[in-house]
Coordinates of C-alpha atoms in Angstrom, one line a residue:
M4 CA -18.6 35.1 25.0
R5 CA -16.1 38.0 23.8
K6 CA -17.6 40.6 26.0
Q7 CA -17.3 38.1 29.5
F8 CA -14.0 37.3 28.0
V9 CA -13.2 41.0 28.0
I10 CA -14.4 41.9 31.3
F11 CA -13.7 38.7 33.1
S12 CA -9.8 39.0 32.1
T13 CA -9.3 43.0 32.2
L14 CA -11.0 42.3 36.3
L15 CA -8.4 39.1 36.9
L16 CA -5.1 40.9 35.7
I17 CA -6.1 44.0 38.1
V18 CA -6.5 41.4 40.7
L19 CA -3.0 40.0 40.3
L20 CA -1.1 43.2 39.5
L21 CA -2.6 44.3 43.0
L22 CA -1.5 41.2 44.5
S23 CA 1.8 41.1 43.5
V24 CA 2.4 44.6 44.3
F25 CA 1.1 45.3 47.8
L26 CA 0.7 41.6 49.2
N27 CA 3.6 39.6 47.4
K28 CA 6.2 39.7 44.6
N29 CA 5.7 35.7 43.7
W30 CA 1.9 37.0 42.7
S31 CA 3.8 38.4 38.9
I32 CA 4.4 35.2 37.8
F33 CA 0.5 34.5 38.1
F34 CA 0.1 37.9 36.6
A35 CA 2.7 37.2 33.7
I36 CA 1.3 33.5 32.7
T37 CA -2.6 35.5 32.7
L38 CA -1.2 38.1 30.5
F39 CA 0.4 35.3 28.3
F40 CA -3.7 34.2 28.0
V41 CA -5.1 36.8 28.0
L42 CA -3.1 38.3 24.9
M43 CA -4.3 34.8 22.7
G44 CA -7.5 35.5 23.7
Y45 CA -7.5 39.2 22.2
Q46 CA -5.5 37.5 19.1
D47 CA -8.1 35.1 18.7
M48 CA -10.9 38.0 19.0
Y49 CA -9.4 39.4 16.4
Q50 CA -8.0 37.2 13.9
K51 CA -10.6 36.4 11.3
K52 CA -9.7 32.7 10.1
H53 CA -11.4 30.6 12.7
T54 CA -14.7 31.2 13.9
L55 CA -14.8 29.4 16.9
R56 CA -11.4 31.0 18.1
R57 CA -13.0 34.2 16.9
I58 CA -16.3 33.8 19.1
Y59 CA -14.7 31.7 21.9
P60 CA -11.3 33.3 22.6
I61 CA -8.8 30.8 24.2
F62 CA -11.5 27.9 25.2
G63 CA -12.2 27.7 20.9
R64 CA -8.4 26.2 20.9
L65 CA -9.5 23.3 22.8
R66 CA -11.1 21.8 19.5
Y67 CA -7.8 21.5 17.9
V68 CA -6.0 19.5 20.8
M69 CA -9.0 17.6 20.7
E70 CA -8.4 17.0 16.9
E71 CA -5.4 15.8 17.6
L72 CA -5.9 13.6 20.3
R73 CA -9.1 12.0 18.7
P74 CA -7.4 9.1 16.5
K75 CA -4.6 8.1 19.8
M76 CA -8.1 8.1 22.1
Y77 CA -10.2 6.4 19.6
Q78 CA -7.1 3.9 18.7
Y79 CA -6.1 2.8 22.3
F80 CA -9.0 3.4 24.3
I81 CA -12.5 3.2 21.8
E82 CA -11.8 0.7 19.1
S83 CA -12.3 -3.0 19.2
D84 CA -9.8 -5.4 18.3
T85 CA -11.8 -6.1 15.1
D86 CA -13.0 -2.7 14.0
G87 CA -9.8 -0.8 13.6
K88 CA -9.2 0.5 10.5
P89 CA -7.8 0.2 7.9
I90 CA -5.6 -2.5 10.1
S91 CA -7.4 -4.3 12.4
R92 CA -6.0 -4.8 16.0
I93 CA -6.2 -8.5 15.3
D94 CA -4.2 -8.4 12.5
R95 CA -1.6 -5.7 13.5
A96 CA -1.0 -7.7 16.8
T97 CA -0.4 -11.2 15.0
I98 CA 1.9 -8.9 12.8
Y99 CA 3.8 -7.9 16.0
Q100 CA 3.8 -11.0 17.9
R101 CA 5.5 -12.9 14.4
A102 CA 8.1 -10.0 14.3
K103 CA 9.1 -10.4 17.9
K104 CA 8.7 -14.2 17.7
E105 CA 6.2 -13.7 20.8
L106 CA 2.9 -16.1 21.7
E107 CA 0.7 -15.8 18.3
T108 CA -1.8 -18.2 19.8
I109 CA -5.2 -16.3 20.6
P110 CA -7.7 -17.4 23.8
F111 CA -11.2 -18.2 24.2
G112 CA -12.2 -18.6 20.4
T113 CA -12.7 -16.0 17.4
Q114 CA -13.7 -12.1 17.9
L115 CA -14.9 -12.0 14.4
D116 CA -18.7 -12.5 13.7
V117 CA -18.6 -15.7 12.1
Y118 CA -22.6 -15.3 10.7
A119 CA -22.2 -11.7 9.6
E120 CA -22.2 -11.0 5.5
G121 CA -18.8 -11.1 4.4
Y122 CA -17.3 -13.4 6.8
E123 CA -14.9 -15.7 4.8
W124 CA -13.1 -19.1 5.5
M125 CA -11.0 -22.1 4.2
C126 CA -12.7 -25.5 4.0
H127 CA -10.3 -28.1 5.9
S128 CA -10.1 -31.7 5.2
I129 CA -10.5 -34.7 7.2
A130 CA -7.4 -36.3 5.7
P131 CA -4.9 -33.2 6.0
K132 CA -1.2 -33.3 5.1
A133 CA 1.4 -33.4 8.0
F134 CA 3.2 -30.1 8.6
D135 CA 6.9 -32.0 8.5
T136 CA 6.4 -33.3 4.6
L137 CA 5.3 -29.9 3.5
N138 CA 7.7 -27.9 1.8
H139 CA 8.0 -25.3 4.3
N140 CA 9.5 -22.6 1.6
P141 CA 7.4 -22.7 -1.7
R142 CA 8.8 -20.5 -4.2
V143 CA 7.4 -19.5 -7.8
L144 CA 9.9 -18.8 -10.7
F145 CA 9.3 -15.8 -12.8
G146 CA 10.4 -15.8 -16.3
N147 CA 8.6 -16.5 -19.7
K148 CA 10.2 -18.2 -23.1
D149 CA 11.7 -15.0 -23.7
C150 CA 13.2 -14.1 -20.5
K151 CA 16.7 -15.1 -20.3
Q152 CA 17.4 -14.2 -16.2
P153 CA 14.4 -16.4 -14.6
Y154 CA 13.8 -15.6 -10.9
S155 CA 12.6 -17.7 -8.5
A156 CA 10.6 -15.7 -5.5
S157 CA 9.3 -16.1 -2.7
I158 CA 5.2 -16.2 -2.4
L159 CA 5.1 -13.0 0.1
N160 CA 7.3 -10.2 -0.9
I161 CA 7.8 -6.3 -0.2
S162 CA 5.3 -4.5 -1.9
A163 CA 6.2 -1.0 -3.6
M164 CA 7.4 1.6 -1.1
S165 CA 9.8 4.3 -2.5
F166 CA 12.6 6.1 -0.8
G167 CA 11.1 9.4 0.2
S168 CA 8.0 8.3 1.2
L169 CA 9.9 6.0 3.8
S170 CA 12.7 7.1 5.6
A171 CA 16.7 5.6 4.9
Q172 CA 16.3 3.5 8.0
A173 CA 12.9 1.7 7.0
V174 CA 14.2 1.3 3.3
E175 CA 17.2 -0.1 4.6
A176 CA 15.6 -2.5 7.2
M177 CA 13.5 -4.0 4.9
N178 CA 16.1 -4.9 2.2
G179 CA 18.4 -6.3 5.2
G180 CA 14.8 -8.3 6.1
A181 CA 14.5 -9.4 2.6
K182 CA 18.3 -10.8 2.8
L183 CA 17.9 -12.5 5.8
G184 CA 14.1 -14.0 4.7
N185 CA 15.5 -14.9 1.1
F186 CA 12.5 -12.8 -0.5
A187 CA 12.3 -10.1 -2.6
H188 CA 11.8 -6.2 -2.1
N189 CA 10.2 -3.6 -4.4
T190 CA 11.8 -0.4 -4.4
G191 CA 8.6 1.6 -5.4
E192 CA 9.0 4.0 -8.4
G193 CA 11.4 6.4 -6.3
G194 CA 14.2 4.8 -7.7
I195 CA 17.0 2.9 -6.3
S196 CA 18.4 4.1 -3.2
P197 CA 21.6 3.6 -1.5
Y198 CA 19.7 2.2 1.0
H199 CA 18.2 -0.2 -1.4
L200 CA 21.3 -1.7 -2.1
K201 CA 23.7 -1.7 1.3
C202 CA 22.0 -4.7 2.7
G203 CA 22.2 -7.0 -0.5
G204 CA 18.5 -8.0 -0.5
D205 CA 16.8 -8.8 -3.9
L206 CA 15.3 -6.0 -5.8
I207 CA 12.3 -5.4 -7.8
W208 CA 12.8 -2.4 -9.5
Q209 CA 9.7 -0.3 -10.1
I210 CA 9.2 2.5 -12.7
G211 CA 6.4 4.7 -12.6
T212 CA 5.4 7.3 -14.7
G213 CA 8.1 9.5 -13.6
Y214 CA 10.7 7.5 -14.5
F215 CA 12.7 8.2 -11.9
G216 CA 16.3 6.9 -11.6
C217 CA 16.5 6.8 -15.5
R218 CA 14.9 9.4 -17.1
D219 CA 16.3 12.5 -18.6
E220 CA 16.2 16.3 -18.0
H221 CA 13.0 16.7 -19.6
G222 CA 11.4 13.7 -17.1
A223 CA 11.2 11.4 -20.2
F224 CA 12.4 7.6 -20.1
D225 CA 16.1 7.3 -20.6
A226 CA 16.7 3.7 -22.6
Q227 CA 21.3 4.3 -21.5
L228 CA 20.2 4.8 -17.6
F229 CA 17.6 2.4 -17.5
A230 CA 20.0 -0.3 -19.2
E231 CA 23.0 0.6 -16.9
K232 CA 21.0 0.5 -13.9
A233 CA 18.7 -2.8 -14.9
K234 CA 22.5 -4.7 -15.0
L235 CA 23.0 -4.3 -11.4
P236 CA 23.2 -7.8 -9.8
N237 CA 20.6 -6.5 -7.0
I238 CA 18.2 -6.1 -9.8
K239 CA 16.0 -9.5 -10.0
M240 CA 12.8 -8.5 -11.9
I241 CA 11.5 -4.8 -13.1
E242 CA 8.1 -4.0 -12.9
L243 CA 6.3 -1.1 -14.7
K244 CA 3.9 0.7 -12.8
I245 CA 0.6 1.6 -14.8
S246 CA -1.6 2.6 -12.0
Q247 CA -1.2 2.2 -8.2
G248 CA -4.3 0.7 -6.5
A249 CA -5.0 3.7 -3.7
K250 CA -4.7 6.1 -6.4
P251 CA -5.4 4.9 -10.0
G252 CA -5.1 7.5 -12.5
H253 CA -3.2 10.0 -10.1
G254 CA 0.1 9.4 -9.9
G255 CA 2.5 9.3 -7.4
I256 CA 2.9 12.2 -4.8
L257 CA 6.0 13.1 -3.0
P258 CA 5.5 16.0 -0.2
A259 CA 7.8 18.9 -0.5
S260 CA 8.9 18.5 3.2
K261 CA 10.2 15.2 2.3
N262 CA 12.0 15.5 -0.8
T263 CA 15.5 16.1 0.6
V264 CA 18.4 16.9 -1.8
E265 CA 19.5 13.4 -1.6
I266 CA 16.4 12.2 -2.7
A267 CA 15.9 14.5 -5.3
Q268 CA 19.3 13.6 -6.7
I269 CA 18.7 9.9 -7.1
R270 CA 15.1 10.7 -8.7
H271 CA 16.8 13.4 -10.7
V272 CA 14.5 16.3 -9.7
K273 CA 14.5 19.7 -7.7
P274 CA 14.7 19.3 -3.9
H275 CA 12.4 21.0 -1.4
T276 CA 9.4 20.9 -4.2
I277 CA 6.5 18.4 -4.4
V278 CA 7.0 15.7 -6.8
A279 CA 3.7 14.7 -8.6
S280 CA 4.4 11.9 -11.1
P281 CA 2.4 12.2 -14.6
P282 CA -1.0 10.3 -14.6
Y283 CA 0.0 8.7 -17.7
H284 CA 3.3 7.1 -19.1
S285 CA 5.0 9.3 -22.1
A286 CA 6.7 6.1 -23.6
F287 CA 4.1 4.5 -25.0
N288 CA 0.4 5.7 -25.8
S289 CA -1.3 2.6 -27.0
P290 CA -1.8 -1.5 -25.9
L291 CA 0.3 -2.2 -28.5
E292 CA 3.2 0.1 -27.9
L293 CA 2.8 -0.8 -24.1
V294 CA 3.4 -4.3 -25.3
E295 CA 6.5 -3.4 -27.0
F296 CA 7.9 -0.9 -24.6
I297 CA 8.1 -4.3 -22.4
K298 CA 9.9 -5.9 -24.7
K299 CA 12.4 -2.9 -25.0
L300 CA 13.0 -3.4 -21.4
R301 CA 13.5 -6.8 -21.5
D302 CA 16.1 -6.4 -24.2
L303 CA 17.8 -3.5 -22.5
S304 CA 17.9 -5.4 -19.0
E305 CA 19.7 -8.6 -21.2
G306 CA 16.3 -10.8 -20.5
K307 CA 15.4 -10.0 -16.4
P308 CA 11.6 -10.5 -16.1
I309 CA 9.8 -7.9 -16.7
G310 CA 6.0 -6.9 -15.6
F311 CA 3.6 -4.4 -15.0
K312 CA 1.5 -3.2 -11.9
L313 CA -2.0 -1.9 -12.3
C314 CA -5.2 -1.4 -10.5
I315 CA -8.5 -2.7 -12.8
G316 CA -10.3 0.0 -13.8
H317 CA -11.6 -0.3 -17.9
K318 CA -11.7 -3.8 -18.3
A319 CA -11.9 -3.2 -21.8
E320 CA -8.6 -1.7 -21.6
F321 CA -7.0 -4.8 -20.0
I322 CA -8.5 -7.2 -22.4
S323 CA -7.0 -4.4 -25.1
I324 CA -3.7 -5.3 -23.9
C325 CA -4.2 -9.0 -24.3
K326 CA -5.0 -8.9 -27.7
A327 CA -2.1 -7.0 -28.2
M328 CA 0.0 -9.7 -26.4
V329 CA -1.9 -12.4 -28.5
H330 CA -1.1 -10.1 -31.6
L331 CA 2.6 -9.4 -30.9
D332 CA 3.3 -12.9 -29.6
T333 CA 4.9 -11.1 -26.7
Y334 CA 4.4 -10.9 -23.1
P335 CA 5.1 -9.5 -19.7
D336 CA 6.9 -12.2 -17.2
F337 CA 4.2 -11.1 -14.7
I338 CA 1.6 -9.0 -13.6
T339 CA 1.0 -7.3 -10.9
V340 CA -2.7 -6.8 -9.6
D341 CA -3.4 -4.2 -6.9
G342 CA -6.5 -3.6 -5.6
G343 CA -8.8 -0.2 -4.8
E344 CA -8.1 -1.3 -1.1
G345 CA -4.1 -0.6 -1.3
G346 CA -2.2 1.9 1.1
T347 CA -0.1 4.7 0.4
G348 CA 1.2 7.8 2.3
A349 CA -0.6 10.8 0.6
A350 CA -3.9 10.0 -1.7
P351 CA -6.5 12.4 -2.3
Q352 CA -9.4 11.1 -0.5
E353 CA -11.9 10.6 -3.6
F354 CA -9.1 8.5 -5.3
S355 CA -8.6 6.5 -2.1
N356 CA -12.2 5.5 -1.5
Y357 CA -13.7 5.5 -4.6
M358 CA -11.1 5.1 -7.6
G359 CA -10.0 1.8 -9.0
A360 CA -11.5 -2.1 -8.6
P361 CA -11.0 -3.8 -5.4
M362 CA -7.9 -6.3 -5.2
L363 CA -10.1 -10.0 -5.4
D364 CA -12.4 -8.8 -8.4
G365 CA -9.4 -7.7 -10.0
L366 CA -7.7 -10.7 -9.5
A367 CA -10.1 -12.8 -10.6
F368 CA -10.8 -10.8 -13.7
V369 CA -7.0 -10.9 -14.5
H370 CA -6.9 -14.6 -14.1
N371 CA -9.9 -15.5 -16.4
I372 CA -9.2 -13.0 -19.1
L373 CA -5.4 -14.7 -19.1
T374 CA -7.0 -18.0 -18.7
G375 CA -9.7 -17.5 -21.6
M376 CA -7.6 -16.2 -24.0
G377 CA -4.6 -19.1 -23.9
I378 CA -1.9 -17.3 -22.1
R379 CA -1.8 -17.7 -18.3
Q380 CA 1.2 -20.0 -19.0
H381 CA 3.5 -17.0 -19.9
I382 CA 2.4 -14.9 -17.1
K383 CA 3.2 -15.0 -13.4
I384 CA 0.3 -13.1 -11.5
I385 CA 1.1 -11.2 -8.0
A386 CA -1.8 -10.1 -6.1
S387 CA -1.3 -6.9 -3.8
G388 CA -3.9 -5.3 -1.7
K389 CA -4.2 -5.5 2.3
V390 CA -2.6 -8.8 2.2
T391 CA -1.5 -9.4 6.0
S392 CA -1.9 -12.8 7.1
S393 CA -1.6 -16.3 5.6
F394 CA -5.0 -16.8 4.8
H395 CA -4.9 -13.6 3.1
I396 CA -2.1 -15.3 1.0
A397 CA -4.2 -18.7 0.4
R398 CA -7.2 -16.4 -0.4
A399 CA -5.3 -14.6 -3.4
M400 CA -4.3 -18.3 -4.5
A401 CA -7.3 -19.1 -4.8
L402 CA -8.4 -16.4 -7.2
G403 CA -5.1 -17.2 -9.3
A404 CA -2.4 -15.6 -7.9
D405 CA 1.3 -17.2 -7.7
T406 CA 2.6 -14.8 -5.5
C407 CA 1.6 -12.0 -2.9
N408 CA 3.1 -8.4 -2.2
A409 CA 2.7 -6.9 1.2
A410 CA 3.5 -3.1 2.3
R411 CA 1.6 -2.2 5.4
A412 CA 2.3 -5.6 7.3
M413 CA 6.1 -5.1 6.4
M414 CA 5.9 -1.3 7.8
I415 CA 4.1 -2.8 10.9
A416 CA 6.6 -5.3 11.0
V417 CA 9.4 -2.6 11.4
G418 CA 7.3 -0.8 13.8
C419 CA 4.6 1.2 12.2
I420 CA 1.8 1.6 14.7
Q421 CA -0.7 2.8 12.7
A422 CA -0.6 6.4 13.5
L423 CA -2.1 7.6 10.1
L424 CA 0.5 10.5 9.8
C425 CA 2.2 8.9 6.8
N426 CA 1.5 11.9 4.8
T427 CA 2.4 15.0 7.3
N428 CA 6.7 14.2 7.7
R429 CA 5.6 13.6 11.1
C430 CA 5.4 9.3 11.6
P431 CA 6.4 8.9 15.4
T432 CA 8.1 5.7 14.6
G433 CA 10.6 6.7 12.1
I434 CA 9.0 4.9 9.2
A435 CA 7.3 7.3 6.8
T436 CA 9.2 10.7 7.6
Q437 CA 12.7 12.6 6.5
D438 CA 13.1 14.0 10.2
P439 CA 16.2 13.0 11.5
K440 CA 14.9 13.9 14.7
L441 CA 12.1 10.9 14.2
T442 CA 13.9 8.4 12.0
I443 CA 16.9 8.1 14.6
G444 CA 14.7 5.8 16.6
L445 CA 14.6 3.0 14.0
D446 CA 17.2 0.6 14.7
V447 CA 18.2 -0.9 11.7
A448 CA 19.7 -4.2 13.3
D449 CA 17.0 -5.0 15.2
K450 CA 14.2 -4.3 12.5
K451 CA 15.4 -6.2 9.9
V452 CA 15.1 -9.2 11.9
R453 CA 11.9 -8.6 12.7
M454 CA 10.8 -8.4 9.2
A455 CA 12.5 -11.6 8.4
N456 CA 10.5 -13.5 11.5
Y457 CA 7.2 -12.0 10.5
H458 CA 7.9 -13.2 7.1
K459 CA 9.0 -17.1 8.2
G460 CA 6.3 -16.9 10.6
T461 CA 3.7 -16.2 7.7
I462 CA 5.1 -18.4 5.3
E463 CA 5.0 -21.6 7.6
S464 CA 1.3 -20.6 8.9
F465 CA 0.3 -20.7 5.0
V466 CA 2.0 -24.0 4.6
E467 CA 0.1 -25.2 7.5
L468 CA -3.3 -24.1 5.7
L469 CA -2.4 -25.7 2.9
G470 CA -1.6 -29.0 5.2
A471 CA -5.1 -28.5 6.8
S472 CA -6.7 -28.1 3.7
G473 CA -5.6 -31.5 2.7
L474 CA -3.1 -30.1 0.0
D475 CA 0.3 -30.5 -0.4
D476 CA 1.1 -28.0 -3.3
M477 CA 0.1 -24.6 -3.5
K478 CA -1.3 -24.8 -7.1
N479 CA -3.8 -26.8 -6.1
I480 CA -5.9 -24.6 -4.2
T481 CA -8.9 -23.7 -6.0
R482 CA -11.7 -21.3 -5.8
S483 CA -13.6 -23.9 -4.2
H484 CA -11.5 -23.7 -1.2
I485 CA -12.9 -20.3 0.3
Y486 CA -16.0 -19.8 1.1
R487 CA -18.1 -16.5 1.9
R488 CA -21.2 -16.1 3.7
V489 CA -23.3 -13.3 1.7
A490 CA -26.3 -13.6 3.8
L491 CA -27.4 -15.2 7.4
N492 CA -28.3 -18.5 5.9
D493 CA -26.7 -18.8 2.7
M494 CA -23.4 -18.9 1.9
L495 CA -20.8 -19.5 -1.7
T496 CA -17.7 -20.5 -2.8
Y497 CA -15.5 -18.1 -4.4
E498 CA -16.2 -20.3 -7.7
E499 CA -19.6 -19.4 -7.4
I500 CA -19.1 -15.7 -6.8
F501 CA -16.0 -15.5 -9.1
P502 CA -17.0 -18.4 -11.8
S503 CA -13.9 -19.6 -13.7
V504 CA -13.2 -19.6 -17.5
E505 CA -12.0 -22.6 -19.3
V506 CA -8.2 -22.0 -21.3
G507 CA -8.8 -21.0 -24.5
A508 CA -12.8 -20.2 -24.4
L509 CA -12.4 -16.4 -25.0
L510 CA -10.4 -17.5 -28.0
L511 CA -13.0 -19.9 -29.3
G512 CA -16.1 -17.4 -29.2
K513 CA -16.8 -18.6 -25.7
I514 CA -17.0 -15.5 -24.3
P515 CA -19.5 -15.2 -20.7
D516 CA -22.3 -12.3 -20.7
R517 CA -20.2 -10.1 -18.1
Y518 CA -17.2 -9.9 -20.4
K519 CA -19.4 -9.4 -23.9
Q520 CA -19.4 -5.9 -23.6
D521 CA -16.1 -5.2 -22.6
F522 CA -14.3 -7.5 -25.4
N523 CA -16.8 -5.4 -27.9
H524 CA -15.2 -2.4 -26.4
A525 CA -11.2 -3.6 -26.7
N526 CA -9.2 -2.2 -29.2
M527 CA -5.4 -2.6 -28.8
N528 CA -4.5 0.3 -31.1
Q529 CA -5.7 2.7 -28.8
W530 CA -6.5 3.4 -24.8
G531 CA -10.4 3.9 -23.6
I532 CA -13.2 2.4 -24.3
S533 CA -13.6 2.0 -28.8
P534 CA -17.0 2.3 -29.5
Q535 CA -15.7 0.0 -32.5
K536 CA -16.2 -3.8 -31.9
Q537 CA -12.4 -5.5 -32.4
A538 CA -12.2 -9.2 -33.8

């Protein structure tokens, strides 16, 4: 191929040169274009980094063109309405339609294979409740016995996404939507930016291992700075991020290309550098110290609801935290359960695909342990992990969630097209980028209305599902309301798949076999799996 390229290109150049000299000077244009490609070909032949280009000059470059086009070709011409990943076209279309207040109905029946293993559905009642008799804006009060400023939250809120991973316009649009729709906006661990505050929407301030926005010059937690910001009236709750579903145990990553001077000032870091949060917290070193730190945050914030977010890993560690709560009689106001299916702008492939329990498994486990240890009444549970529809909300509530958080669904509501370029700073919709040439295309005034529309439509759909099931209160959804097909001729309820635990049963020693080993390894004085059995 190299020899043929040399011979053909040389002959072609000679012919074009002769034509331009003796026939018509216009041929010189073709000569110049050909010379450009010939020089490119020789560069390919002599470079040593890319084998294909070295063996197939010019033509080897087509591989990179096809690689660039592949995701777009697949999404628009190949994938079906049901097999798109991570969010299917059916779910994306529903979000777009609700956001734009367009026709939401689908024609000709479901495209889902209802006989495929894994298909799930919700039971309906022969005596459903009329939609107009139900509460169209269900809310949940966050705040336990130690909370002085409880917060009434919507059942669907914006999950943690930092300014930095998202553009200023995207953050502002989401907060504007939260203000219009009266729901909450989680800041993500990147700190509180002016764009979180501009529209006046309710905020859940997330604090990660980097303590961005409340850290000293060495990266340690700064209590005075925290107290100062925690008292902002927009801050309704505070969430301590222990781990994130998309990359549990890894810490956050902000590419250098996204770390602008403005973002660096908000986070108290150096600009134009990769910002990697530590994988662990330096403010506490054991389950007991974690619970004590939660009490400290509540005191510093003058009694605002404090909770923590985690993806379930070693079950013994979560049990250790619960033992510490009981021992100190101190409880977080909420726990956010993230799942391994959660999304992020940048995560190592192995962490995103193979680390952490999926949300449904983690959610059922957390609810069971809190219930079995008799402390569930103190703590609300938030489900966070690929929530896009009202059925996902109902399914999460059946497993024990009080409310849900959504991230990617909210991004889609403000215009995300699932281009899968979040980690490149080249997001074509101006959402997951800091490039001003791209962010200028996102109109905040329009997108915040779409955000509020999507939220309102999803809540109303949830209420309709509730009524269709014969229920008039979301607290009455049980695991028996949700079915999953486990084989062609076999289906199980969530109660059969995720058996419930009686209130206080674990304190009485009635520990199910599936939890016994985890209880034996739980130690509230240290992280990890303890070889010693704790009482």
